[in-house]
C-alpha angles and dihedrals in degrees: 000000000000115000117231111269095009115120137141137255130191103227106168142021136194140171142188135191132185119261094237114099127192116186127195095260090056090047090054087065089061102043135012101273141099141220090252093051094049098040095047093051101037111011089236120133103164143359138202118241129197119233124229090263095053120089135202089236093057094048091046092048092051091052091045093049091053092048091050091050093050089052089054093241139119128233089255089064092065116102099179137020118200115188116195109200143136094194107057123176087228123031088217088063141289102211092088090054088053090049090053094046091051093045089233093149095162093057128095110218137198142160128240125194122209099132113222091357090056099105094050092045088047092050091054092044093050092047092059092056090052096042092053091050094243093123134014103199127033130183110210116192130184112195137158139169099197093165087080090067104034122113099227090199093059108084091188090069111014093069092059111054137077139164131251150115136236132183144187133194114228118197137182110264135180091228112054110230095185097088102177144337144186127196128192140179135187115185092181087077095047092113093069096072123023146165092180135182112242113202124209117204115248126181112220098175141333108320091354116109132160137185112244116172142116140253120288121226120272115287124192141177095216097190094053093046090050092050090047093050099047091048103040103034097063089046095053092044091053090051092051090048090050090054088050090049089238140114130222089261089065091061123099097192139021109211112184132174103275099241107127132349090226089059091049091050094046093050093047090049092050090052092044092239119150120240092248089067093055117095112213133167101148090111089076102028107028120206108337094174113215090008097057100083098044091041091055091042093053094049092049092048093049091047089055092243095117110050133189110282095025115138118230132185113203132185134188124193137170147086119028080041092267133157138168146159137212134190116210143155119234117243131359 
């Protein structure tokens, strides 16, 4: 239960992307596609890809370090690190590696997995720790290296995804800047977007067999995911706005998971928001899953587009299927 006078504020942001860049023309040398085909259907023109020597932990730590610096803090000020990712370096968890790399030895750290909804789910999760008074300062990171799990011969999926990390610092604040949220899940639609484990039978002894395999590349039913997003995302945004006692016209910026420009346009149109209120950078980064919202947020903050006191509505949506929205004001 929220303590009287204890709210949250987002006080710093940071991001990091790998150096490797693959544009659509280069991608057309790998699979049968073209820049015009990809851009017209998705809005994506390039993506950043991690090399074999780059880790999720290092990208996440870079983003986290920049967010901590913007907030005017040090790593030792962090009480909790929440890492939203679907592509950990270690299946047992990567948040502790990030903690070590940052030198945030006071912080407890753990991973959460909600795919492309991960940052929004992480924001709501982190807020509860602060609102109850358990922690004062939280570093929330969304990071994914989806290129590890892409089938580069499948043009339906390989054109979409990129790698990156984004982070925010969340601090206790007398005035609560998280104004409303709504989270949803529907496991009956799980089949439409997967990065699934595929077991292979292995006999250990007489009448003792196990499944020991690996994860298959990403599979997606693009049409079903598109239908789901354009229907459910405006609904969940409207519910979050209702909880905030606001309407879409009270919002300064619409910050959606950067999945497809057509989805961004359709949602904005449904909410009657003009294109100039829509934050979009997927043309240069593609779909970076849990990283996409904080990566776009950080760029807009550093460009001076998003200013302290601005009201944003954000929504993440994807595998699970999961989706959610949050309304918040930037800064204290």
